[in-house]
mmCIF file of C-alpha atoms and ligand atoms in Angstrom:
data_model
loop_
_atom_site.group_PDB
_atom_site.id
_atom_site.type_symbol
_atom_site.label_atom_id
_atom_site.label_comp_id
_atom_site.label_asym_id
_atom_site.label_seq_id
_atom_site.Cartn_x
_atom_site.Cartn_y
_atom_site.Cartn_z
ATOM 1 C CA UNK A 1 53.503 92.591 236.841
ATOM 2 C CA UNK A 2 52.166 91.791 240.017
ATOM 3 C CA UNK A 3 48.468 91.596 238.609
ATOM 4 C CA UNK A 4 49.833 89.334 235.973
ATOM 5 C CA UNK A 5 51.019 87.147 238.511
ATOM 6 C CA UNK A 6 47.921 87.055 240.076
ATOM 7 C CA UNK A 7 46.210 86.579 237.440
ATOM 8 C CA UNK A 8 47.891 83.834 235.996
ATOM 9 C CA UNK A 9 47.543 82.166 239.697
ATOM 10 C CA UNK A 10 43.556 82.529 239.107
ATOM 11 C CA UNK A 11 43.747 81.049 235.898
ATOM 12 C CA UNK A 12 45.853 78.180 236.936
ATOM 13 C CA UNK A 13 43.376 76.952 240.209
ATOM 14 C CA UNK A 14 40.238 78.175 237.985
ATOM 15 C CA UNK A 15 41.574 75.806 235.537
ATOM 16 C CA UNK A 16 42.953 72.818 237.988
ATOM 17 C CA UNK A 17 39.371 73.043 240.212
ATOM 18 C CA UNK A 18 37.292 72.803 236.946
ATOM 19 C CA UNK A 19 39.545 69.585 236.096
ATOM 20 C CA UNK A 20 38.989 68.202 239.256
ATOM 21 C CA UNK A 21 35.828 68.704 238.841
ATOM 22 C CA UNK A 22 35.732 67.341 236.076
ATOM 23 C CA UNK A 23 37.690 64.211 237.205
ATOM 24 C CA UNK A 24 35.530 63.013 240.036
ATOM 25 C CA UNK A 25 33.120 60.831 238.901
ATOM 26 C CA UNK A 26 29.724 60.950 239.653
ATOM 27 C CA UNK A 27 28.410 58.743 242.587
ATOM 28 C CA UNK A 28 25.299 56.567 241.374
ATOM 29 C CA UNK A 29 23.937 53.770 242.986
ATOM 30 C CA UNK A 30 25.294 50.362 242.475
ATOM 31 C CA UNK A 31 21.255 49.248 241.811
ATOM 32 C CA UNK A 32 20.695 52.142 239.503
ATOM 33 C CA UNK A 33 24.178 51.332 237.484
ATOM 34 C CA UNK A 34 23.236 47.673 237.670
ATOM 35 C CA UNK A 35 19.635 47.983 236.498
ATOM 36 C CA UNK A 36 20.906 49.827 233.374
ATOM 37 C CA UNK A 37 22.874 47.591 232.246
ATOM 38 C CA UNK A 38 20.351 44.876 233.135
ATOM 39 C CA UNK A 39 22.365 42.889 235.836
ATOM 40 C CA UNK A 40 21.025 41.378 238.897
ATOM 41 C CA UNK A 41 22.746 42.597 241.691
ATOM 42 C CA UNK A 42 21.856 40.604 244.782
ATOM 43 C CA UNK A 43 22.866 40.752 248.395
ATOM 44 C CA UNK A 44 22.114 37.604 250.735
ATOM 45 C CA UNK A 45 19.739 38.489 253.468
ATOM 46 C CA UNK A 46 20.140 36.824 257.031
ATOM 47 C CA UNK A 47 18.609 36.922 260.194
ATOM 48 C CA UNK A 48 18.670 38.725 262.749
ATOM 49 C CA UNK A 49 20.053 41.636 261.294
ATOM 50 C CA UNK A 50 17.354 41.698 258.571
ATOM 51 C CA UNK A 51 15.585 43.354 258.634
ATOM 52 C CA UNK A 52 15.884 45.010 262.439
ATOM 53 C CA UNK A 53 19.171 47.398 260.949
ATOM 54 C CA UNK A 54 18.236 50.460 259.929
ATOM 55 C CA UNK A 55 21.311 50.954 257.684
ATOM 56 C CA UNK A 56 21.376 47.638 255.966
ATOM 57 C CA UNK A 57 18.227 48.532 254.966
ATOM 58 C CA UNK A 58 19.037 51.688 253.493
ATOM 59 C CA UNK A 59 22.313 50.040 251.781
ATOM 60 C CA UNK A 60 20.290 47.303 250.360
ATOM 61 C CA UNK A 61 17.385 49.626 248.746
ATOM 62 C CA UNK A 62 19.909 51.655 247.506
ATOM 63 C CA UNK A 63 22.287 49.714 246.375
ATOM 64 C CA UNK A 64 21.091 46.382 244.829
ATOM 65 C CA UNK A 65 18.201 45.341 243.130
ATOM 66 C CA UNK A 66 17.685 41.461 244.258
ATOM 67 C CA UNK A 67 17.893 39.433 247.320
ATOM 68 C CA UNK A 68 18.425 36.005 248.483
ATOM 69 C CA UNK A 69 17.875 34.655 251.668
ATOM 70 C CA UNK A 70 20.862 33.566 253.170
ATOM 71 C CA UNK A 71 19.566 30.307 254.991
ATOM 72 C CA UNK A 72 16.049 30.174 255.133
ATOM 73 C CA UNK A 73 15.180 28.721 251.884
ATOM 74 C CA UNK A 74 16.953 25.940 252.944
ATOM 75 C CA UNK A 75 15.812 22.103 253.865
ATOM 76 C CA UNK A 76 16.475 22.319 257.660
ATOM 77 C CA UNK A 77 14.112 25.731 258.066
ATOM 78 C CA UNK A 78 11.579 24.580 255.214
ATOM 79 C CA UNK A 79 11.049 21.415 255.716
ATOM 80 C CA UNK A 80 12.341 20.237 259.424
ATOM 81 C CA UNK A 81 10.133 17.501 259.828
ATOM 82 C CA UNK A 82 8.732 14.324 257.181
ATOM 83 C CA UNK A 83 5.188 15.972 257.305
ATOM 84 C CA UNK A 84 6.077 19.638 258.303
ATOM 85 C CA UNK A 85 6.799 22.465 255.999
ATOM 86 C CA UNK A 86 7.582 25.539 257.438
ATOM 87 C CA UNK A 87 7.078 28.753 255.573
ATOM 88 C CA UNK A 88 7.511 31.359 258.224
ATOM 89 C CA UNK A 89 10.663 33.307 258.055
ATOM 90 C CA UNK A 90 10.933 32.201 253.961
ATOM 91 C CA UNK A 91 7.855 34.096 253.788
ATOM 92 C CA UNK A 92 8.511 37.103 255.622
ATOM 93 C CA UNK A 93 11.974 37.523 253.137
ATOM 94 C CA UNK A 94 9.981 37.506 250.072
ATOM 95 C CA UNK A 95 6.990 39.052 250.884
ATOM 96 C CA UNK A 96 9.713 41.863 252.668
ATOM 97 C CA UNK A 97 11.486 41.662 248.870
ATOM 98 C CA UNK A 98 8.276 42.611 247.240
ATOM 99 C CA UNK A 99 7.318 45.002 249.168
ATOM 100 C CA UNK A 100 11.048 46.651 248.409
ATOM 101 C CA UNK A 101 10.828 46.182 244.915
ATOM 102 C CA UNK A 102 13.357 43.308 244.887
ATOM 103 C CA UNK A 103 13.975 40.782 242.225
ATOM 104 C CA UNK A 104 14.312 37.581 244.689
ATOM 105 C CA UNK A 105 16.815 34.531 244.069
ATOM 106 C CA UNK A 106 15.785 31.322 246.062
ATOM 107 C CA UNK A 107 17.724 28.048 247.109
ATOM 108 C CA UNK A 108 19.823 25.719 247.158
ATOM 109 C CA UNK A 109 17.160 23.194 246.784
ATOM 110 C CA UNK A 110 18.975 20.168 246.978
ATOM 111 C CA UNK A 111 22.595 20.296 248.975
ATOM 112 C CA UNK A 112 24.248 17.750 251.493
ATOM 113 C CA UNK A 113 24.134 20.034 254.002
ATOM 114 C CA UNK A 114 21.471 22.312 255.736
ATOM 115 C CA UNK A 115 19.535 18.962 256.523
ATOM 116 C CA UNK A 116 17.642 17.968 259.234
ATOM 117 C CA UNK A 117 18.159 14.414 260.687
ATOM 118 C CA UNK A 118 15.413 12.364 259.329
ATOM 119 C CA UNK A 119 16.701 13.095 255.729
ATOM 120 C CA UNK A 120 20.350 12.386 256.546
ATOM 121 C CA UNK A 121 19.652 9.082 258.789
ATOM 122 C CA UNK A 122 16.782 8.088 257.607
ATOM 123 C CA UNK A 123 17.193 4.773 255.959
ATOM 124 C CA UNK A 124 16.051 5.460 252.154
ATOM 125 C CA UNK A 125 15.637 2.915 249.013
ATOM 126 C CA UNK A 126 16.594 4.881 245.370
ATOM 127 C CA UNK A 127 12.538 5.821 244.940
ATOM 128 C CA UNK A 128 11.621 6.926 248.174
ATOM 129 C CA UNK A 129 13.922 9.407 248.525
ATOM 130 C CA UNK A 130 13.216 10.269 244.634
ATOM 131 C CA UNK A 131 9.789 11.012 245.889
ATOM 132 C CA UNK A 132 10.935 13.105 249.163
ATOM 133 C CA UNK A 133 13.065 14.938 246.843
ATOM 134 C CA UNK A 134 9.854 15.937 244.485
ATOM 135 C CA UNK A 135 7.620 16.256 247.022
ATOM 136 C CA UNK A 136 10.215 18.760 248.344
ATOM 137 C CA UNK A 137 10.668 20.740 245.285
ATOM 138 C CA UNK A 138 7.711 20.502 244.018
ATOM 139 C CA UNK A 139 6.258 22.179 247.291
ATOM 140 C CA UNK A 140 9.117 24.889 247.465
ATOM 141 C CA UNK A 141 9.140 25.889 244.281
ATOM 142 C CA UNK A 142 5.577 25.900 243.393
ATOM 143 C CA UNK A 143 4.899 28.132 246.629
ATOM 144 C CA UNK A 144 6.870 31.031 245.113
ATOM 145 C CA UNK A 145 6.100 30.153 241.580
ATOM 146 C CA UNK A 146 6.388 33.040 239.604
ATOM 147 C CA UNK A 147 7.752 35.418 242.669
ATOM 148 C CA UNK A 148 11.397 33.597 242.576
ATOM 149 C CA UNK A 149 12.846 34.286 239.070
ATOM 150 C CA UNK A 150 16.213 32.126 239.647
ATOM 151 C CA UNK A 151 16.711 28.883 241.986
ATOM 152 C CA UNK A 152 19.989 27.413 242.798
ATOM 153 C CA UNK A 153 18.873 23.623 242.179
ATOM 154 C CA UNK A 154 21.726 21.542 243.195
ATOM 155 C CA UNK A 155 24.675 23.160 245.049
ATOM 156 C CA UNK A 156 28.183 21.523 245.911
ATOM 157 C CA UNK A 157 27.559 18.000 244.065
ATOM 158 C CA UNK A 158 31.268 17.785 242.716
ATOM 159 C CA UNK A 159 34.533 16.333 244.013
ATOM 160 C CA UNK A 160 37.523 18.455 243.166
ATOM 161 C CA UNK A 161 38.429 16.107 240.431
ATOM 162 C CA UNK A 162 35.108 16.983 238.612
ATOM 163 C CA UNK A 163 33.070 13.771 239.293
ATOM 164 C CA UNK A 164 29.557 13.743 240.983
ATOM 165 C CA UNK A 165 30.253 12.984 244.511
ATOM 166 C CA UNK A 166 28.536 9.694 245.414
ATOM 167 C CA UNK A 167 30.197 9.149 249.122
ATOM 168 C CA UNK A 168 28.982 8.992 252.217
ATOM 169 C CA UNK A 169 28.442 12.586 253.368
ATOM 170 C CA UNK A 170 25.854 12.991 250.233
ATOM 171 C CA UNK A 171 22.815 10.923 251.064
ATOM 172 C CA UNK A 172 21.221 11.997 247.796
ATOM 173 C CA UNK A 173 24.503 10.688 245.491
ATOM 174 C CA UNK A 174 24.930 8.121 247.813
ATOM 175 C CA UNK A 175 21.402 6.768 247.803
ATOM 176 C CA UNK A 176 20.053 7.918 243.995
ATOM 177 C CA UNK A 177 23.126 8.148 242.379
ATOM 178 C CA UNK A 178 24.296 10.990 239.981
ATOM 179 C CA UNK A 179 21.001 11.158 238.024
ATOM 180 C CA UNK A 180 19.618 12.867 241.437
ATOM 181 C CA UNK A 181 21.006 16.118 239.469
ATOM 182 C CA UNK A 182 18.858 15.760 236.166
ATOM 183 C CA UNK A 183 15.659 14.719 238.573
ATOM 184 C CA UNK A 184 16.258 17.429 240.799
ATOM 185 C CA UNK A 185 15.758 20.077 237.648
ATOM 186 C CA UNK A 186 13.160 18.261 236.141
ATOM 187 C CA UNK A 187 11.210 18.606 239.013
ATOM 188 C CA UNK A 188 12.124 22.366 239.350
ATOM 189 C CA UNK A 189 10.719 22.773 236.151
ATOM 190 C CA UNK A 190 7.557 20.883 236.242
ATOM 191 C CA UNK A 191 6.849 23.143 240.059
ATOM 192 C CA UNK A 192 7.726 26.659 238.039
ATOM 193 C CA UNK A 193 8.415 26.350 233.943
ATOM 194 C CA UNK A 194 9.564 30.092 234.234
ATOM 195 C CA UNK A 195 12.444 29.941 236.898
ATOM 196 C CA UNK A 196 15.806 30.114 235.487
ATOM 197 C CA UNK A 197 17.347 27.064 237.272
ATOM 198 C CA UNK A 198 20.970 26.925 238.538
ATOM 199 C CA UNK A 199 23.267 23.941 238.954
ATOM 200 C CA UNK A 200 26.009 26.084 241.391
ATOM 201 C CA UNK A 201 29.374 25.259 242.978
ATOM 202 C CA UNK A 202 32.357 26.569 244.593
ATOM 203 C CA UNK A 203 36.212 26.455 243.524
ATOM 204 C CA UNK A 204 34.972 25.919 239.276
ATOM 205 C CA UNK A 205 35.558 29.437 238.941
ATOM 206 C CA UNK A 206 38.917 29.326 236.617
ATOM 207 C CA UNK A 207 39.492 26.109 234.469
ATOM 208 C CA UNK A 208 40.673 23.349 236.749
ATOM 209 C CA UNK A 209 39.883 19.634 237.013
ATOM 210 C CA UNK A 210 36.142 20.406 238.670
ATOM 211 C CA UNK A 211 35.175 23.422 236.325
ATOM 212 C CA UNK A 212 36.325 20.910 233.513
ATOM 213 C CA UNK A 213 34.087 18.502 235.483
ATOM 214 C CA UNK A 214 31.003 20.954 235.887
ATOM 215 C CA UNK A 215 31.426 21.707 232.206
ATOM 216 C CA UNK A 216 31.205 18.220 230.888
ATOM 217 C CA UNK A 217 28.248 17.603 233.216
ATOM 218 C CA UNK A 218 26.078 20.608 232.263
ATOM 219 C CA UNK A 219 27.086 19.510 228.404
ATOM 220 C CA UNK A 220 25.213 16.492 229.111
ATOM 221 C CA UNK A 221 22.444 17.723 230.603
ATOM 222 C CA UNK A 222 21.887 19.926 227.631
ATOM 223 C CA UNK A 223 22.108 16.911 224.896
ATOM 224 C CA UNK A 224 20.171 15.189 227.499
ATOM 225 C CA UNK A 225 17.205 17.896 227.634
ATOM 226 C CA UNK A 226 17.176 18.181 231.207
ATOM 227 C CA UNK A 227 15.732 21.923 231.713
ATOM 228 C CA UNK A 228 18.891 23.976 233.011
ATOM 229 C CA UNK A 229 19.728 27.706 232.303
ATOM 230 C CA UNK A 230 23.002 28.629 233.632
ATOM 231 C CA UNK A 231 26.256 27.627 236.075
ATOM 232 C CA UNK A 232 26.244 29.267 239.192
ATOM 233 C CA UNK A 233 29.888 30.371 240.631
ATOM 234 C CA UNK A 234 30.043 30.734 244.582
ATOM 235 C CA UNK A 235 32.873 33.068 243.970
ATOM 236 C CA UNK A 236 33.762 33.137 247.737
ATOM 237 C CA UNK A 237 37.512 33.812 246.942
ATOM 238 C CA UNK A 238 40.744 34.396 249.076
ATOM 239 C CA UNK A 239 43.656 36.430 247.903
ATOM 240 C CA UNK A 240 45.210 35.708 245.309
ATOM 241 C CA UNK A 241 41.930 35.693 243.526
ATOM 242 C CA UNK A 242 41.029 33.104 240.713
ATOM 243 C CA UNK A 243 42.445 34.274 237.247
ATOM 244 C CA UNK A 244 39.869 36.716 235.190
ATOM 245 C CA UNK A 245 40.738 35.686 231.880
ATOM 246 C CA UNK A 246 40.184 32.007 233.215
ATOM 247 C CA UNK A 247 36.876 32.898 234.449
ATOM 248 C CA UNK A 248 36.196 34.751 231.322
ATOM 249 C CA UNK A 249 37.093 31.920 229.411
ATOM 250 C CA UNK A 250 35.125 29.302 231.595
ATOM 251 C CA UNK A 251 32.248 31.606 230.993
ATOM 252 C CA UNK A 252 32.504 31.461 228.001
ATOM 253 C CA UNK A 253 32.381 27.451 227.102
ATOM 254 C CA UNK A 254 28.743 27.515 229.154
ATOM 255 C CA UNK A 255 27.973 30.389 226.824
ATOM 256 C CA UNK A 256 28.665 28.342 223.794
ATOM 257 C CA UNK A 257 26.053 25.897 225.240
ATOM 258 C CA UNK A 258 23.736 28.295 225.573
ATOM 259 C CA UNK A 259 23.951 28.507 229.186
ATOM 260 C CA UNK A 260 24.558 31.279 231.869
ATOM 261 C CA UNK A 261 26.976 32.235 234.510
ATOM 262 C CA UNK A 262 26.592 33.951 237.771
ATOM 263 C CA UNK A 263 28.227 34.794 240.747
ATOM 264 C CA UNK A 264 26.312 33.298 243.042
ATOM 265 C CA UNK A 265 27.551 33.697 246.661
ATOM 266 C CA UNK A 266 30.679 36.364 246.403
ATOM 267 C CA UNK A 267 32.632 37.846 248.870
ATOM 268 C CA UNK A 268 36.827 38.451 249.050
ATOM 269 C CA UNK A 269 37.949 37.733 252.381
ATOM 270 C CA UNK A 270 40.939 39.126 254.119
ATOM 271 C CA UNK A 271 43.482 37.652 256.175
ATOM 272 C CA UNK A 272 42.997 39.645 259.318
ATOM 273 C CA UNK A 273 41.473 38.574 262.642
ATOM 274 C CA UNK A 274 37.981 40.098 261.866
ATOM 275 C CA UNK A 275 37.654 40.844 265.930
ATOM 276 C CA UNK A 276 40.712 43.148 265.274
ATOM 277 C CA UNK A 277 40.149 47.067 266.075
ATOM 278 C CA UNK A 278 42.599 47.972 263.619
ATOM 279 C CA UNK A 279 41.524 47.190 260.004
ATOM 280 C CA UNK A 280 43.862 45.369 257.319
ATOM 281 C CA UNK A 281 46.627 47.574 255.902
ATOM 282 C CA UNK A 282 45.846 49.777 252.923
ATOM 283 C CA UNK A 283 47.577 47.346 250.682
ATOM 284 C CA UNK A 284 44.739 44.394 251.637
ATOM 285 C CA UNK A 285 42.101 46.537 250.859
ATOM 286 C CA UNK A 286 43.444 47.676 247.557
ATOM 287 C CA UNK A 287 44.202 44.076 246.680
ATOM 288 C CA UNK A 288 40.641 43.134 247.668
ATOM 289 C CA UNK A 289 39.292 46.295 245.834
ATOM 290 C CA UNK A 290 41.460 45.188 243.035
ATOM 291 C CA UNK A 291 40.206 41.457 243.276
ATOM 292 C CA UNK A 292 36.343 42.988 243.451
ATOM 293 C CA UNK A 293 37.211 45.239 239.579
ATOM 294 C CA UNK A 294 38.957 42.496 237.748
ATOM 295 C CA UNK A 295 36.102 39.940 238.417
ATOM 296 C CA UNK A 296 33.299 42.230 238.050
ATOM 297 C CA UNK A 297 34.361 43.188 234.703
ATOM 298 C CA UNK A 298 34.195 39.934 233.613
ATOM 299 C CA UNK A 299 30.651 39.262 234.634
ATOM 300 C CA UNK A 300 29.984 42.592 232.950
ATOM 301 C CA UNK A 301 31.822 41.919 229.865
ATOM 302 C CA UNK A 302 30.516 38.587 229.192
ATOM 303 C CA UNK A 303 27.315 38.251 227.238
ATOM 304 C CA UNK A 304 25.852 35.371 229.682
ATOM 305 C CA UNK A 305 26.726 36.456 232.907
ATOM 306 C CA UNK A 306 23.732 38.634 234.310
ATOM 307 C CA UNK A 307 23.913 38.126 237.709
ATOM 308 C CA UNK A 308 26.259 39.041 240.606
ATOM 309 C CA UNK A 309 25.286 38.322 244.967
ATOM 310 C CA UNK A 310 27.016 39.429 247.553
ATOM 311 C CA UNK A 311 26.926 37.236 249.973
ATOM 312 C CA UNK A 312 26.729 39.479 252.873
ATOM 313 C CA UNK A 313 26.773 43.590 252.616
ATOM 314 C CA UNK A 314 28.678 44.771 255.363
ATOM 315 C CA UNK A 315 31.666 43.468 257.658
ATOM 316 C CA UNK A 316 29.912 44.091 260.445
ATOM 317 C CA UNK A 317 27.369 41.193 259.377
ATOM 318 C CA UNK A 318 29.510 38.133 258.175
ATOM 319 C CA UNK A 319 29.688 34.450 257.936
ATOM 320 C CA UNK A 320 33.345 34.475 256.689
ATOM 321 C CA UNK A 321 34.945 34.878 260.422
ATOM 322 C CA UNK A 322 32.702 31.616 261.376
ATOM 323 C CA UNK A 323 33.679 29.485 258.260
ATOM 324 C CA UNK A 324 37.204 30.773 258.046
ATOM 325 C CA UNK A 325 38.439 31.821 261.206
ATOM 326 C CA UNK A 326 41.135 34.590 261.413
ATOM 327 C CA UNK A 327 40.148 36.002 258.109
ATOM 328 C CA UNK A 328 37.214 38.896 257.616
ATOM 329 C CA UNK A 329 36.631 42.401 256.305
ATOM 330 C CA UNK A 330 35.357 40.673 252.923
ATOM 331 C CA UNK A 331 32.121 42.876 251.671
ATOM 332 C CA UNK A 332 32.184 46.279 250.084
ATOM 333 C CA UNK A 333 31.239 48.130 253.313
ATOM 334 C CA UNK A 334 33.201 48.254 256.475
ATOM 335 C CA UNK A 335 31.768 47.629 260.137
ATOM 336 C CA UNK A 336 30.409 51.389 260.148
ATOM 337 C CA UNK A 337 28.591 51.050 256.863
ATOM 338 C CA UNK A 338 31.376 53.229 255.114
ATOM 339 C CA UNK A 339 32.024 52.018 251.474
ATOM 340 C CA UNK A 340 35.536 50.440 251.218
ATOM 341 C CA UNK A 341 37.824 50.363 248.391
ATOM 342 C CA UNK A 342 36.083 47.263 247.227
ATOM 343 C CA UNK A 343 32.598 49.087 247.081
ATOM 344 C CA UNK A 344 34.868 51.970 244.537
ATOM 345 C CA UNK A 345 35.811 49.447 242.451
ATOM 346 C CA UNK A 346 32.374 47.704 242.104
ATOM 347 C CA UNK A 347 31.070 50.741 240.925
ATOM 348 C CA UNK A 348 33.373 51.695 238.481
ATOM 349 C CA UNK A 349 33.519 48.245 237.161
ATOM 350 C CA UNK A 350 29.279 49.083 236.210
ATOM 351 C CA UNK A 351 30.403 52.545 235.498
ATOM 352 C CA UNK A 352 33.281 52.179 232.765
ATOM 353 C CA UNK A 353 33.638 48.269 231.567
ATOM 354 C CA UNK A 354 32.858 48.466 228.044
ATOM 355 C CA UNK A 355 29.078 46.946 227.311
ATOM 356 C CA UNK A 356 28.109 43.430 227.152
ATOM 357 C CA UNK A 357 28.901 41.711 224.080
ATOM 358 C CA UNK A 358 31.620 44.172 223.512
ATOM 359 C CA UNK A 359 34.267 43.533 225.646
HETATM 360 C C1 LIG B 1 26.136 29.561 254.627
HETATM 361 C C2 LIG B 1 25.539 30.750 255.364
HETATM 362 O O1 LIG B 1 26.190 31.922 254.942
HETATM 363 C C3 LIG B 1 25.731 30.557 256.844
HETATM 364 O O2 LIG B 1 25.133 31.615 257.553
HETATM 365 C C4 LIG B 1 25.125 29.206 257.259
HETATM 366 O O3 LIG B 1 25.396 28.986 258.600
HETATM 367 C C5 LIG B 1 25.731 28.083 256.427
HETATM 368 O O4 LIG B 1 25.556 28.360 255.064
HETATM 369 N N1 LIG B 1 28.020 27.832 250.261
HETATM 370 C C6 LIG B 1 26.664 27.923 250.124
HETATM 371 C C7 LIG B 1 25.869 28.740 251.079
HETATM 372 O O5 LIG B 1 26.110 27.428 249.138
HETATM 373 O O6 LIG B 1 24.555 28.264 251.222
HETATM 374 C C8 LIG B 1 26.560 28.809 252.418
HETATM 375 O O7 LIG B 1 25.842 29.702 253.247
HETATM 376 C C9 LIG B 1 27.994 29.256 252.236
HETATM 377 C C10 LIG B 1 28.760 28.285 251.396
#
C-alpha cells in the first residue's frame, strides 16, 4: 500500500514538473522575436550613457534591432550655426549602429523646438527660410542617404483641435505657413528617394479631434502627391493608457490610404517619484505591463504598423522624470537592468499575438 502511495506521489510531481515545464515559455530575445516577424524594434540612444554602459550595450544588441538617436539628429546639434553643420556625435551613433548591425531611424527634421537662436529670432521672409529649410534637409538627409531607412520629417505641427499650428512658438508655420509640411517631405525625398518618411505627433494615438486632424492632413498629402509613407505615434502614454481598439482603428484609416503607423517615441510612465528607493507597488507595474501587451498587440496585429521605439531602455536612463516630474519607472527594465513586468509582456505580445494580417 505504502509503495502505491509512493508511487502515485512520483507520478503526480513527475507529471506536475513535466507541465511546468512545459508551461514556461521559452525566453528569446525581443530582437530575434521582432526580426521574425519583420518589425523594427528601436530603442532611442542618448548621450552620455551611450555608449560608455556596459549593460545598455548588451540590452540593446540583444534585444532590439534599430536605433535612433535620441537628440543628436536634431537642428540645435546639426546645424548650430547659419554656416556650420556639425556631424560629430550624429556620426559616431550611426557609424556605432553599423558597426552593431542596427537598422537606424533618424530625425525629427523639422520641429519647433531643438533650435538654435538664429533660426528662432532670426527675422525670415516665406522663401528664405524655405531655402534654410532645404538647405537643411537636403544636407541631413543626403549625408546618411541610404544608411537611415526611416526619418521623422515634421514632428509636433498640430494643435489639439487638429489644425496646423501657425502661432507664434512655430517659426516655420508662423513664417511659411502650413505648406512648410508638404515642402519639408518633398525635400526629404529629393535628398534620399528610398527613406520611408514620417509625419509624427503626440496625443493622435486614439481617435480624437487631432488624430481626426492628422488624418485629414495626411489624406491630402496623398491626393496631393507629396511623397509620405506612414504616421508616426509618439506613444509616450500615462496610465490609463489610450484605448487599443481606438488605436487599432486609427491605424487602420492610414492603412486604407496606403500609409503606415509606428510607435515612434514609447514609453508608459508611472506615477512615482522616480528618485524613490522603493519602486511602484506591484499593481503599477502590472498596469504598466498590461498597458505595454494591449498596445503592442496592436502594432503587431495591424498589417501597417512595422515599427515600435522605445524611447529610452532602462529606468535608470530616462527623460520622463525631467519632462514630467514626480512620475518615472516607464521602460521595460528597472534601474538594475532587471526586466520588469512590462519587458514580460513585450515579449509575449511578439511571442503569441496572432500574425499580421490576421488578427
Ligand atoms: C526629448 C529627449 O528625450 C530629451 O532628452 C531632450 O532633452 C528633449 O527631447 N517628443 C519628441 C522627442 O519628439 O524628440 C523628445 O525627445 C520627446 C518628446
Amino acid at each position: 500500500m505504502r509503495r502505491l502511495t509512493t508511487l502515485v506521489a512520483l507520478t503526480l510531481t513527475a507529471t506536475l514538473s513535466a507541465g511546468f515545464t512545459l508551461a514556461e515559455p521559452p525566453d528569446p530575445s525581443l530582437a530575434s522575436l521582432s526580426t521574425e516577424r519583420r518589425l523594427q524594434l528601436g530603442a532611442a540612444l542618448s548621450k552620455p550613457e551611450w555608449p560608455v554602459d556596459p549593460l545598455l550595450y548588451d540590452t540593446l544588441t540583444t534585444h532590439f534591432n534599430t536605433v535612433v538617436p535620441e537628440s543628436e539628429l536634431k537642428w540645435m546639434w546639426v546645424h548650430p550655426e547659419r554656416d556650420v553643420y556639425d556631424f560629430t556625435l550624429a556620426d559616431a551613433m550611426v557609424e556605432w549602429a553599423e558597426m552593431n548591425g542596427f537598422d537606424i531611424r533618424g530625425g525629427p527634421l523639422i520641429w519647433h523646438q531643438s533650435l538654435p537662436p538664429w533660426i528662432t529670432e532670426g527675422d525670415w521672409t516665406r522663401s528664405e527660410l524655405i531655402a534654410v529649410m532645404r538647405d537643411h534637409i537636403h544636407t541631413v538627409v543626403g549625408r546618411y542617404r541610404g544608411r537611415i531607412s526611416q526619418w521623422d520629417v515634421v514632428n509636433e505641427a498640430f494643435e489639439p483641435n487638429g489644425t496646423v499650428y501657425v502661432g507664434e512658438h512655430s517659426v516655420w508655420g508662423r513664417v511659411i505657413g502650413p505648406e512648410f509640411i508638404d515642402l519639408a517631405f518633398k525635400f526629404a525625398h529629393e535628398a534620399d528617394p528610398d527613406a520611408e518618411l514620417y509625419l509624427n505627433d503626440y496625443g493622435a494615438e486614439a481617435l480624437n479631434a487631432k488624430s481626426d486632424g492628422i488624418y485629414h492632413f495626411a489624406k491630402g498629402m496623398v491626393e496631393r502627391g507629396v511623397p509620405i509613407d506612414g504616421f508616426g505615434m509618439q506613444m509616450h502614454t500615462p496610465l490609463p493608457f489610450p484605448d487599443p481598439h481606438e488605436v487599432a482603428k486609427n491605424m487602420a484609416r492610414f492603412g486604407a490610404l496606403k500609409l503606415k503607423v509606428a510607435y515612434t517615441e514609447m514609453d508608459v510612465r508611472i506615477e512615482h517619484p522616480d528618485t524613490s528607493l522603493v519602486p511602484p507597488s506591484p499593481y503599477w507595474l502590472n498596469w504598466q505591463a498590461h498597458a505595454y501587451r494591449m498596445l503592442t498587440d496592436v502594432c503587431v496585429a495591424a498589417p501597417n504598423c512595422d515599427t515600435i521605439i522605445m524611447w529610452g531602455v532602462t529606468d535608470l536612463h530616462s527623460w520622463v522624470p525631467h519632462q514630467h516630474p514626480g512620475y518615472g519607472w516607464a521602460h521595460l527594465w528597472d534601474k538594475q537592468y532587471q526586466p520588469k513586468p512590462a519587458f514580460y509582456a513585450v515579449r509575449d505580445s511578439l511571442l503569441y499575438t496572432p500574425t499580421r494580417g490576421a488578427g
